[in-house]
Coordinates of C-alpha atoms and ligand atoms in Angstrom, one line a residue:
X1 CA -3.7 6.4 16.1
X2 CA -5.8 5.5 13.1
X3 CA -7.8 2.2 13.3
X4 CA -6.3 -1.3 12.2
X5 CA -8.6 -4.2 11.3
X6 CA -7.3 -7.7 11.2
X7 CA -8.8 -10.6 9.1
X8 CA -7.7 -13.8 7.5
X9 CA -8.8 -12.6 4.0
X10 CA -9.1 -9.2 2.8
X11 CA -11.1 -9.0 -0.7
X12 CA -11.1 -5.5 -2.4
X13 CA -14.0 -5.5 -4.6
X14 CA -17.8 -6.9 -4.4
X15 CA -18.3 -7.6 -8.2
X16 CA -19.3 -11.2 -8.9
X17 CA -15.7 -12.1 -8.4
X18 CA -15.3 -10.5 -4.9
X19 CA -18.7 -12.0 -3.9
X20 CA -18.2 -15.4 -5.2
X21 CA -14.7 -15.8 -3.8
X22 CA -15.8 -14.8 -0.2
X23 CA -18.7 -17.4 -0.7
X24 CA -16.4 -20.2 -1.7
X25 CA -13.7 -19.5 1.4
X26 CA -14.0 -21.6 4.3
X27 CA -16.5 -20.5 7.1
X28 CA -13.8 -20.4 9.6
X29 CA -11.9 -17.8 7.9
X30 CA -12.8 -14.2 8.8
X31 CA -13.3 -12.1 5.6
X32 CA -13.5 -8.3 4.8
X33 CA -15.4 -7.5 1.8
X34 CA -14.7 -4.0 0.7
X35 CA -16.5 -1.9 -1.9
X36 CA -15.7 1.7 -2.8
X37 CA -19.3 2.8 -3.7
X38 CA -22.3 0.8 -2.8
X39 CA -21.7 -2.9 -2.6
X40 CA -23.9 -3.6 -5.9
X41 CA -22.1 -0.8 -8.0
X42 CA -19.9 -2.2 -10.5
X43 CA -19.8 -3.7 -14.0
X44 CA -21.1 -7.0 -12.7
X45 CA -24.5 -5.5 -11.7
X46 CA -25.2 -4.1 -15.4
X47 CA -24.2 -7.3 -17.3
X48 CA -26.9 -8.1 -19.8
X49 CA -26.1 -10.8 -22.3
X50 CA -25.4 -13.7 -20.1
X51 CA -22.6 -16.3 -19.1
X52 CA -21.1 -18.9 -21.5
X53 CA -21.1 -22.5 -20.7
X54 CA -21.7 -25.9 -22.5
X55 CA -24.9 -26.7 -21.5
X56 CA -26.3 -28.2 -24.6
X57 CA -25.8 -31.5 -25.9
X58 CA -25.2 -30.1 -29.4
X59 CA -22.3 -28.2 -28.0
X60 CA -18.9 -29.5 -26.7
X61 CA -16.0 -27.9 -24.4
X62 CA -13.5 -28.3 -27.6
X63 CA -15.7 -25.9 -29.5
X64 CA -15.8 -23.7 -26.4
X65 CA -12.2 -23.7 -26.2
X66 CA -11.5 -23.3 -30.0
X67 CA -14.2 -20.2 -30.5
X68 CA -12.4 -18.6 -27.1
X69 CA -8.6 -19.2 -28.7
X70 CA -9.7 -17.9 -32.1
X71 CA -11.6 -14.9 -30.8
X72 CA -8.5 -14.0 -28.6
X73 CA -6.3 -14.3 -32.1
X74 CA -4.1 -17.1 -30.9
X75 CA -3.0 -15.2 -27.8
X76 CA -4.9 -16.9 -24.9
X77 CA -3.3 -19.5 -22.8
X78 CA -4.8 -23.1 -23.7
X79 CA -4.3 -24.6 -20.4
X80 CA -6.2 -21.6 -18.8
X81 CA -8.9 -21.3 -21.5
X82 CA -9.4 -25.3 -21.1
X83 CA -9.6 -24.8 -17.2
X84 CA -12.2 -22.0 -17.5
X85 CA -14.4 -23.9 -20.2
X86 CA -14.5 -27.3 -18.2
X87 CA -15.3 -25.6 -14.9
X88 CA -18.0 -23.7 -16.9
X89 CA -20.9 -25.8 -16.0
X90 CA -19.9 -25.8 -12.3
X91 CA -19.9 -22.2 -12.5
X92 CA -23.5 -22.2 -13.5
X93 CA -24.3 -24.5 -10.5
X94 CA -22.7 -22.5 -7.9
X95 CA -24.7 -19.5 -9.3
X96 CA -27.8 -21.7 -9.1
X97 CA -27.0 -22.7 -5.6
X98 CA -26.9 -19.0 -4.6
X99 CA -30.4 -18.6 -6.1
X100 CA -30.1 -17.5 -9.5
X101 CA -32.7 -18.7 -11.9
X102 CA -31.7 -18.6 -15.6
X103 CA -34.3 -18.1 -18.2
X104 CA -35.8 -21.4 -19.4
X105 CA -37.7 -22.6 -22.4
X106 CA -39.6 -25.9 -22.2
X107 CA -37.7 -26.8 -19.2
X108 CA -34.2 -26.4 -20.9
X109 CA -31.9 -23.4 -20.5
X110 CA -32.8 -20.9 -23.1
X111 CA -29.3 -20.3 -24.6
X112 CA -28.4 -17.4 -26.7
X113 CA -25.6 -16.7 -28.8
X114 CA -22.8 -13.9 -29.4
X115 CA -20.0 -12.7 -31.6
X116 CA -17.4 -15.6 -31.9
X117 CA -19.6 -18.3 -30.4
X118 CA -20.3 -21.0 -33.0
X119 CA -22.9 -22.6 -30.7
X120 CA -25.9 -21.3 -28.6
X121 CA -24.0 -21.4 -25.2
X122 CA -24.9 -18.2 -23.5
X123 CA -27.2 -18.7 -20.2
X124 CA -28.7 -15.6 -19.1
X125 CA -31.6 -14.2 -17.0
X126 CA -33.5 -12.0 -19.7
X127 CA -31.3 -9.0 -20.4
X128 CA -30.7 -8.4 -16.4
X129 CA -28.1 -11.4 -15.8
X130 CA -25.9 -9.2 -13.7
X131 CA -28.6 -7.9 -11.7
X132 CA -29.7 -11.2 -10.6
X133 CA -26.4 -12.7 -10.1
X134 CA -25.3 -9.7 -7.9
X135 CA -28.3 -9.6 -5.8
X136 CA -28.4 -13.4 -5.2
X137 CA -24.6 -13.5 -4.3
X138 CA -24.9 -10.4 -1.9
X139 CA -27.9 -11.9 -0.2
X140 CA -25.9 -15.2 0.7
X141 CA -23.0 -13.1 1.4
X142 CA -25.0 -11.3 4.0
X143 CA -26.2 -14.6 5.6
X144 CA -22.6 -15.8 6.4
X145 CA -21.2 -14.6 9.9
X146 CA -17.6 -14.9 8.9
X147 CA -18.0 -12.0 6.3
X148 CA -18.0 -8.4 7.4
X149 CA -19.1 -5.8 4.2
X150 CA -17.3 -2.4 4.4
X151 CA -19.5 -0.2 2.0
X152 CA -17.8 3.1 0.8
X153 CA -14.5 2.2 1.7
X154 CA -11.7 2.9 -1.0
X155 CA -8.3 0.9 -1.0
X156 CA -5.3 3.5 -1.5
X157 CA -2.3 1.1 -1.7
X158 CA -1.3 -2.5 -0.8
X159 CA 0.6 -3.2 2.4
X160 CA 3.7 -5.0 0.8
X161 CA 7.3 -6.0 2.4
X162 CA 9.7 -8.2 0.7
X163 CA 7.4 -9.6 -2.1
X164 CA 4.7 -10.3 0.5
X165 CA 1.3 -8.6 0.7
X166 CA -0.1 -8.1 4.2
X167 CA -3.5 -6.3 3.4
X168 CA -4.1 -2.5 2.3
X169 CA -4.5 1.2 3.5
X170 CA -8.1 2.0 2.8
X171 CA -9.8 5.2 3.1
X172 CA -13.1 5.4 5.0
X173 CA -15.1 7.7 2.9
X174 CA -17.5 8.6 5.6
X175 CA -15.1 10.1 7.9
X176 CA -12.0 10.4 5.5
X177 CA -10.0 8.3 7.9
X178 CA -7.2 6.3 6.5
X179 CA -7.5 2.4 8.0
X180 CA -5.1 0.0 7.9
X181 CA -6.8 -3.6 6.8
X182 CA -4.2 -6.4 7.9
X183 CA -4.8 -10.0 6.4
X184 CA -3.2 -13.3 5.8
X185 CA -4.4 -13.1 2.2
X186 CA -5.6 -10.4 0.0
X187 CA -7.8 -10.6 -3.1
X188 CA -8.0 -7.9 -5.7
X189 CA -11.3 -8.0 -7.2
X190 CA -11.7 -4.3 -8.2
X191 CA -12.8 -4.6 -11.8
X192 CA -11.6 -3.2 -15.1
X193 CA -10.2 0.3 -16.4
X194 CA -12.6 1.3 -19.1
X195 CA -13.1 4.6 -17.4
X196 CA -9.8 5.7 -18.6
X197 CA -11.8 6.3 -21.9
X198 CA -14.1 9.2 -22.5
X199 CA -16.8 7.0 -23.7
X200 CA -17.5 3.8 -21.7
X201 CA -20.2 1.2 -21.4
X202 CA -18.9 1.0 -17.5
X203 CA -20.2 2.3 -14.2
X204 CA -18.0 5.1 -12.5
X205 CA -16.2 2.2 -10.3
X206 CA -14.0 1.1 -13.2
X207 CA -10.8 3.3 -12.8
X208 CA -8.3 0.7 -12.8
X209 CA -7.6 1.2 -9.1
X210 CA -6.5 -2.7 -8.6
X211 CA -4.2 -2.6 -11.6
X212 CA -2.5 0.6 -10.6
X213 CA -2.0 -0.5 -6.7
X214 CA -0.6 -3.9 -7.9
X215 CA 1.6 -2.3 -10.2
X216 CA 2.9 0.1 -7.4
X217 CA 3.2 -2.9 -5.1
X218 CA 5.3 -4.9 -7.6
X219 CA 2.7 -7.0 -9.6
X220 CA 3.9 -7.8 -13.3
X221 CA 0.9 -6.4 -15.3
X222 CA 0.1 -8.1 -18.9
X223 CA -1.5 -7.0 -22.0
X224 CA -2.9 -3.7 -21.2
X225 CA -3.1 -2.6 -24.8
X226 CA -6.2 -4.6 -25.5
X227 CA -9.0 -2.5 -24.4
X228 CA -12.2 -4.0 -25.7
X229 CA -14.7 -1.4 -27.3
X230 CA -18.1 -2.7 -27.3
X231 CA -19.8 -2.1 -30.8
X232 CA -23.2 -1.0 -29.6
X233 CA -23.7 1.6 -26.9
X234 CA -26.7 3.8 -27.0
X235 CA -26.1 7.1 -28.6
X236 CA -28.1 9.7 -27.1
X237 CA -27.3 12.8 -25.3
X238 CA -29.0 11.8 -22.0
X239 CA -28.0 8.2 -22.1
X240 CA -24.9 7.8 -19.9
X241 CA -23.0 4.4 -20.6
X242 CA -26.1 2.3 -21.7
X243 CA -25.1 -0.9 -23.4
X244 CA -27.2 -2.4 -26.2
X245 CA -26.5 -6.3 -25.6
X246 CA -24.8 -8.2 -28.3
X247 CA -27.3 -10.8 -27.6
X248 CA -29.6 -8.5 -30.0
X249 CA -27.4 -9.4 -32.7
X250 CA -27.4 -12.8 -31.6
X251 CA -31.3 -12.8 -32.1
X252 CA -30.7 -11.5 -35.9
X253 CA -30.4 -7.8 -35.3
X254 CA -28.9 -5.9 -38.2
X255 CA -26.3 -3.0 -38.2
X256 CA -27.5 -0.3 -40.6
X257 CA -26.0 2.9 -41.8
X258 CA -28.3 5.9 -41.5
X259 CA -29.1 5.5 -45.3
X260 CA -30.7 2.1 -44.2
X261 CA -27.7 0.0 -46.0
X262 CA -26.1 -3.0 -44.0
X263 CA -22.2 -3.0 -44.0
X264 CA -21.0 -5.9 -41.9
X265 CA -21.0 -8.3 -44.7
X266 CA -18.2 -6.1 -46.3
X267 CA -16.1 -6.6 -43.3
X268 CA -16.4 -10.3 -42.3
X269 CA -18.4 -13.5 -43.7
X270 CA -19.9 -13.7 -40.0
X271 CA -21.5 -10.2 -40.4
X272 CA -23.0 -9.0 -37.4
X273 CA -21.8 -12.0 -35.4
X274 CA -18.0 -11.4 -36.0
X275 CA -15.9 -10.9 -32.9
X276 CA -16.1 -7.2 -31.3
X277 CA -12.7 -6.1 -32.4
X278 CA -13.8 -6.6 -36.1
X279 CA -17.4 -5.1 -35.7
X280 CA -16.3 -2.1 -33.6
X281 CA -13.5 -1.1 -36.4
X282 CA -16.2 -1.8 -39.1
X283 CA -18.5 0.7 -37.3
X284 CA -15.6 3.3 -36.6
X285 CA -14.5 2.9 -40.3
X286 CA -18.1 3.6 -41.6
X287 CA -18.5 6.6 -39.1
X288 CA -15.2 8.1 -40.2
X289 CA -15.6 7.3 -44.0
X290 CA -19.2 9.1 -44.1
X291 CA -19.0 11.4 -41.3
X292 CA -21.8 9.8 -39.4
X293 CA -22.2 10.4 -35.8
X294 CA -23.6 7.0 -35.2
X295 CA -25.0 3.8 -36.7
X296 CA -28.2 2.0 -36.1
X297 CA -29.1 -1.3 -34.7
X298 CA -32.4 -2.8 -36.2
X299 CA -34.5 -5.9 -34.3
X300 CA -37.8 -4.2 -35.5
X301 CA -38.6 -7.0 -37.5
X302 CA -39.4 -9.0 -34.1
X303 CA -42.9 -8.4 -32.7
X304 CA -43.3 -6.2 -29.7
X305 CA -44.3 -9.0 -27.2
X306 CA -41.0 -11.4 -28.0
X307 CA -38.9 -8.1 -27.6
X308 CA -40.4 -7.1 -24.2
X309 CA -40.1 -10.8 -22.8
X310 CA -36.2 -11.1 -24.2
X311 CA -35.1 -7.8 -23.6
X312 CA -37.3 -5.7 -21.0
X313 CA -34.6 -3.6 -19.7
X314 CA -33.2 -2.3 -23.1
X315 CA -36.7 -1.9 -24.5
X316 CA -37.8 0.2 -21.3
X317 CA -34.6 2.1 -21.4
X318 CA -34.7 2.7 -25.1
X319 CA -38.7 3.8 -24.6
X320 CA -37.7 6.3 -21.9
X321 CA -35.6 8.3 -24.7
X322 CA -38.6 7.8 -27.2
X323 CA -37.1 5.0 -29.1
X324 CA -39.4 2.1 -29.8
X325 CA -37.4 -0.6 -30.7
X326 CA -40.0 -2.8 -32.2
X327 CA -40.5 0.0 -34.7
X328 CA -37.3 2.2 -35.0
X329 CA -33.6 1.2 -35.0
X330 CA -31.6 2.1 -32.1
X331 CA -28.8 4.6 -32.5
X332 CA -25.4 3.3 -31.5
X333 CA -21.9 3.7 -31.4
X334 CA -18.7 2.1 -29.8
X335 CA -17.6 2.5 -26.5
X336 CA -14.6 1.3 -24.1
X337 CA -16.1 -1.9 -22.5
X338 CA -13.6 -4.4 -21.0
X339 CA -10.0 -4.3 -20.1
X340 CA -8.5 -7.7 -21.3
X341 CA -5.1 -7.2 -19.6
X342 CA -4.5 -6.7 -15.9
X343 CA -2.7 -8.3 -13.0
X344 CA -0.7 -11.4 -13.9
X345 CA -1.8 -14.5 -12.2
X346 CA -1.4 -18.2 -12.5
X347 CA -4.4 -20.6 -12.7
X348 CA -5.0 -20.2 -8.9
X349 CA -5.4 -16.7 -9.3
X350 CA -2.3 -16.0 -7.5
X351 CA 0.1 -12.8 -8.6
X352 CA 4.0 -13.0 -8.3
X353 CA 3.6 -11.2 -4.9
X354 CA 3.1 -13.8 -2.0
X355 CA -0.3 -13.9 -0.5
X356 CA -1.7 -11.6 -3.1
X357 CA -4.5 -12.9 -5.6
X358 CA -6.4 -11.4 -8.4
X359 CA -9.6 -12.3 -9.9
X360 CA -12.1 -11.0 -12.5
X361 CA -11.6 -8.2 -14.8
X362 CA -8.6 -6.9 -12.8
X363 CA -6.8 -10.1 -13.6
X364 CA -4.9 -11.6 -16.4
X365 CA -5.0 -15.2 -16.1
X366 CA -4.5 -15.6 -20.0
X367 CA -8.3 -16.7 -21.0
X368 CA -9.0 -13.6 -23.3
X369 CA -5.8 -13.4 -25.5
X370 CA -6.1 -10.2 -27.7
X371 CA -10.0 -10.1 -27.6
X372 CA -12.5 -11.3 -25.1
X373 CA -15.3 -13.7 -26.4
X374 CA -18.9 -12.3 -25.3
X375 CA -20.0 -13.7 -22.1
X376 CA -16.6 -15.0 -21.4
X377 CA -16.1 -12.7 -18.5
X378 CA -18.7 -13.2 -15.8
X379 CA -17.4 -17.0 -16.6
X380 CA -13.9 -15.8 -15.8
X381 CA -15.1 -14.1 -12.7
X382 CA -16.9 -17.0 -11.4
X383 CA -14.4 -19.8 -12.1
X384 CA -11.3 -18.2 -11.0
X385 CA -13.0 -16.8 -7.6
X386 CA -13.8 -20.4 -7.1
X387 CA -10.1 -21.6 -7.9
X388 CA -8.8 -18.8 -5.6
X389 CA -10.9 -19.6 -2.7
X390 CA -9.9 -23.4 -3.0
X391 CA -6.2 -22.4 -3.2
X392 CA -6.5 -20.3 0.0
X393 CA -8.8 -23.0 1.9
X394 CA -5.9 -25.5 1.2
X395 CA -3.3 -23.5 3.2
X396 CA -2.6 -23.4 6.9
X397 CA -2.6 -19.7 7.7
X398 CA 0.7 -18.5 9.7
X399 CA 1.0 -16.1 12.3
X400 CA 2.7 -12.8 10.8
X401 CA 5.3 -10.8 11.9
X402 CA 4.7 -7.3 10.6
X403 CA 6.6 -4.1 11.3
X404 CA 4.8 -1.1 9.1
X405 CA 3.6 2.2 10.1
X406 CA -0.2 3.5 10.2
X407 CA -0.9 6.1 7.4
X408 CA 0.8 9.4 8.2
X409 CA -1.6 12.3 7.1
X410 CA 0.3 15.0 9.2
X411 CA 2.2 16.5 6.4
X412 CA -0.7 17.2 4.2
X413 CA -3.4 19.8 4.1
X414 CA -6.8 20.6 2.6
X415 CA -6.7 21.4 -1.1
X416 CA -8.2 24.5 -2.5
X417 CA -7.3 23.5 -6.0
X418 CA -10.0 20.7 -6.6
X419 CA -10.6 21.9 -10.2
X420 CA -7.0 20.5 -10.9
X421 CA -8.3 16.8 -10.1
X422 CA -11.6 17.1 -12.4
X423 CA -9.5 19.0 -15.2
X424 CA -6.8 16.2 -15.4
X425 CA -9.5 13.5 -14.9
X426 CA -11.3 14.9 -18.1
X427 CA -8.1 15.4 -20.0
X428 CA -6.6 11.7 -19.5
X429 CA -9.9 10.4 -20.8
X430 CA -10.1 12.5 -24.0
X431 CA -6.4 11.4 -24.6
X432 CA -7.0 8.0 -24.4
X433 CA -10.2 8.4 -26.5
X434 CA -8.5 10.5 -29.4
X435 CA -5.0 9.1 -29.3
X436 CA -5.4 5.6 -28.1
X437 CA -8.6 4.1 -29.4
X438 CA -10.0 1.6 -31.8
X439 CA -7.2 2.7 -34.4
X440 CA -4.0 3.7 -33.3
X441 CA -0.8 5.1 -34.9
X442 CA 2.9 5.5 -33.5
X443 CA 2.4 9.3 -33.6
X444 CA -0.6 9.4 -31.6
X445 CA 0.6 6.8 -29.3
X446 CA 3.6 8.9 -28.6
X447 CA 1.7 12.1 -28.0
X448 CA -0.2 10.5 -25.6
X449 CA 2.7 8.8 -23.8
X450 CA 4.3 12.6 -23.6
X451 CA 1.1 14.3 -22.0
X452 CA 0.3 11.4 -19.6
X453 CA 4.0 11.5 -18.4
X454 CA 3.7 15.3 -17.6
X455 CA 0.0 14.6 -16.0
X456 CA 1.6 11.8 -13.7
X457 CA 4.1 14.6 -12.5
X458 CA 1.3 17.0 -11.6
X459 CA -0.8 14.3 -9.9
X460 CA 2.1 13.3 -7.8
X461 CA 2.7 16.5 -6.6
X462 CA -0.7 17.3 -5.7
X463 CA -1.0 13.6 -4.0
X464 CA 2.1 14.7 -1.9
X465 CA 0.8 18.1 -0.8
X466 CA -2.9 17.8 -0.2
X467 CA -5.2 15.8 1.9
X468 CA -6.2 12.5 0.0
X469 CA -9.8 12.0 -1.3
X470 CA -11.7 9.5 -3.2
X471 CA -11.3 11.4 -6.5
X472 CA -7.7 11.9 -6.0
X473 CA -7.0 8.2 -5.4
X474 CA -8.9 7.5 -8.7
X475 CA -7.1 10.0 -10.7
X476 CA -3.8 8.7 -9.3
X477 CA -4.7 5.3 -10.4
X478 CA -6.5 6.4 -13.8
X479 CA -3.1 8.2 -15.0
X480 CA -0.9 5.1 -14.1
X481 CA -3.3 2.8 -15.9
X482 CA -3.4 5.1 -18.8
X483 CA 0.1 4.8 -19.1
X484 CA 0.3 1.1 -18.6
X485 CA -2.0 0.9 -21.8
X486 CA 0.1 3.2 -23.8
X487 CA 3.2 1.6 -22.9
X488 CA 1.8 -1.7 -23.8
X489 CA 0.5 -0.3 -27.1
X490 CA 4.0 1.0 -27.9
X491 CA 5.5 -2.2 -27.2
X492 CA 3.5 -4.2 -29.5
X493 CA 4.9 -4.0 -32.9
X494 CA 2.0 -5.5 -34.8
X495 CA -1.8 -5.4 -35.0
X496 CA -3.8 -8.2 -33.3
X497 CA -7.2 -8.3 -32.0
X498 CA -8.2 -5.4 -30.1
X499 CA -4.8 -3.5 -30.7
X500 CA -4.8 -1.9 -34.2
X501 CA -1.9 0.2 -35.2
X502 CA -1.9 1.7 -38.8
X503 CA 2.0 1.7 -38.8
X504 CA 2.1 -2.2 -38.2
X505 CA -0.8 -3.4 -39.6
X506 CA 0.1 -7.0 -40.0
X507 CA -0.2 -9.9 -37.3
X508 CA 3.1 -11.3 -36.4
X509 CA 3.5 -15.0 -36.6
X510 CA 4.8 -14.9 -33.0
X511 CA 2.1 -14.5 -30.5
X512 CA 3.3 -13.3 -27.3
X513 CA 2.2 -11.4 -24.0
X514 CA 3.2 -7.7 -23.3
X515 CA 4.4 -7.8 -19.5
X516 CA 5.4 -4.5 -17.6
X517 CA 7.1 -4.5 -14.2
X518 CA 7.8 -1.7 -12.0
Ligands
LIG601 P1 -17.0 -5.3 -11.1 O1 -18.2 -6.0 -11.2 O2 -16.5 -4.2 -11.8 O3 -16.8 -4.9 -9.4 C1 -15.6 -4.1 -9.1 C2 -15.8 -4.1 -7.5 O4 -14.6 -3.4 -7.0 C3 -16.8 -3.0 -7.1 O5 -17.5 -3.4 -5.9 C4 -16.0 -1.6 -6.9 O6 -16.7 -1.1 -5.9 C5 -14.9 -2.4 -6.2 N1 -13.6 -1.4 -6.4 C6 -12.8 -0.8 -7.3 N2 -12.1 -0.1 -6.9 C7 -11.8 -0.2 -5.5 C8 -11.0 0.5 -4.6 N3 -10.1 1.2 -4.9 N4 -11.3 -0.1 -3.3 C9 -12.6 -0.7 -2.9 N5 -13.3 -1.2 -3.9 C10 -12.9 -1.1 -5.2 N6 -19.6 -10.0 -19.0 C11 -20.3 -11.1 -19.6 O7 -19.6 -12.0 -19.4 N7 -21.3 -11.2 -19.9 C12 -22.3 -10.0 -20.0 O8 -23.4 -10.1 -20.3 C13 -21.8 -8.7 -19.6 N8 -22.4 -7.6 -19.9 C14 -21.9 -6.5 -19.5 C15 -22.5 -5.2 -19.5 C16 -22.2 -4.0 -19.2 C17 -22.9 -2.9 -19.2 C18 -20.7 -4.2 -18.8 C19 -20.2 -2.7 -18.1 C20 -20.1 -5.0 -18.6 C21 -20.6 -6.4 -19.0 N9 -19.9 -7.6 -19.1 C22 -20.4 -8.9 -19.4 C23 -18.3 -7.6 -18.4 C24 -18.6 -8.1 -16.9 O9 -19.8 -7.6 -16.3 C25 -17.4 -7.4 -16.1 O10 -16.0 -8.0 -16.8 C26 -17.4 -8.1 -14.8 O11 -18.8 -8.2 -14.3 C27 -16.4 -7.8 -13.8 O12 -16.6 -8.3 -12.5 P2 -15.5 -7.9 -11.6 O13 -15.9 -8.6 -10.2 O14 -14.3 -8.2 -11.8 O15 -15.6 -6.1 -11.3
LIG602 C1 -23.5 -7.8 -24.1 O1 -24.5 -8.2 -23.8 O2 -23.3 -7.3 -25.0 C2 -22.4 -7.7 -23.1 C3 -21.6 -9.2 -23.3 C4 -20.2 -9.2 -22.6 O3 -19.5 -8.0 -22.5 O4 -19.8 -10.3 -22.6

C-alpha cells in the first residue's frame, strides 16, 4: 500500500511563484510545497536583472502597460496586463515584507532599465535579485507551521476526474516510491520549458513538467510557439547556462562583432535596448552571415569599482573564466530563456479544470503576448501567486468524495536500456535547437513534428515497460512540450514577436492566441 498524503492545498514548485502563493494562503490551510530538486533550485534563484514596477514619480502605469503590450506585439491581454502593472508596487511591498532589501541610491530605489521599457522601473538587488527573493521567501515559508516542504519529490501526473483535480501522483526520489497527494486545491508552479532546447540560460529543472502534466489532464495550453531566446548568454566551453543580464545594456553596454563594429543600429532605432526578439534575431543574423561563433558585449567603458558594485556576480563569474569585463568585451550568444506560453488561466490563475490553478512561468494568463518584456516575469510570479491565494482563501473547502487507485507499479520492471533515455533527451533538444529556433520555416517545423512523433511512441513504450525514474518523467514531459511548441508554431501562419517563420514573414492584422487541447 503506497503512502497517501492529505492537504488542503498542494503546490507543485518552489520558485518565486510557488513560495509566494504558500505565504499568501490563510494560516488555517494545510499546505504541501513540492520541489523536484533542492527547494531553491529553479529559474527564480538565478534571476539577475530585477523586477519591474512603477516606483518613480516620473513613471506611470499607462507607460508600463503600453510598453508591455507593445513588446508583446499586441497579443497580450490588456486587462491582465493592467492588473499586473497596477499590482506591481504591492508585489514589491510583499517581497520587502518577506525581507528582500532592494538596492537603493540616495534613499530611493536604484531603478535600472532593460529592453522595451521606456522608463527606469526595474528594482533589483545588485545582480542577484532572484537569490535574495528566494532565500527570503524560503525563510518565511519555513517559519510557518501550516506549510510542509517536500524536497526531491517529482510530480508525475495530476489526479483528475470529471474535469476536477484532486492532487497528484508524486515520485519520492529518495526511496523511489510513488505517493498520492490528495488536495482540495492544486497549484502548478513548475516553471518553464527552456530545457527543451540544446542551449539555454535555465537550470535543469525547466523541463516543462507542469505544462505536459496539465495537457494530459485536460488543460488548455496557449501560445507555446513563443519561446524567448535571451540575446546574451556567456559563450565559453565551460560556462553552462550563465546569463549576462540585459541590465548591462540598460547601463549602456554595446553589442559588437569580433571586428569591433557595432551592429544593433542597423536593426532597430532603440539599438541595444530593442525588445529581446529583435536583438536575438539580429545577433543570429550577424553570426550566420559572417560565420561568427559569438558576438561580444562591451561594458569596459565603466570603471572597475562601478562594475564590481553593480554586477558582482557577473563580474566574478567572467573573471573565473579569465575575462576581465572592465577591460575586455564578453563573448555572448543567444539561448532559450523563457516560455511565454503555458497553461491557460484566468486572472485568478484558475485553469479550465476545477480546483486546478497555474502560476508563474508555467502559466499563460496573457500578460506577455508574443514576447515577454524584461523583468516582467518575476512580477507575474508574485502578482498572480497573490491573486491565486486570494481566490482560494475566499472559498469554503468542501469535503471530497474520491474514488481513485494508488499507483500500480506491479507490471513494470527495471530498465537495462537507460541509454535510450539519455539519447532521446539529447535528440529532442537538438531537434528543437536546429529546427524550431530563432528563425523557423515550414519545412524544418514539419521535419521536427515527424521525428518528435516517433520519439513520443518510443517514450510511451519505454514508459509502459519500465520502472519510472526522474529522468524518464522529464523525458516524457520534454517530448510532449516540444510537440506542443512545434504544433503551435505550425498553427501560426504569420511572424510575430518571438515566432519568426521565413515562409510567413508578415504580421497578420488579426492578433489571436494559439490554443491547444488534448
Ligand atoms: P521556477 O523558479 O523555475 O521554479 C520551478 C519550481 O518547480 C522548482 O522548485 C522546481 O523544482 C519545481 N518543479 C518543476 N517540475 C516539477 C515536478 N515535476 N515536480 C515537482 N516540482 C517540480 N525574470 C525577471 O523578471 N527578472 C529577471 O531578472 C530574470 N532573470 C533571469 C535570469 C535567469 C538566468 C533565468 C533562467 C531566468 C530569469 N528570469 C527573470 C525569468 C524568471 O526568473 C522566471 O521566469 C521565474 O523565476 C519563474 O519562476 P517560477 O516560480 O514560475 O518557476
Ligand atoms: C536579465 O537580467 O537579463 C534577465 C531579465 C529577464 O529575463 O527578465
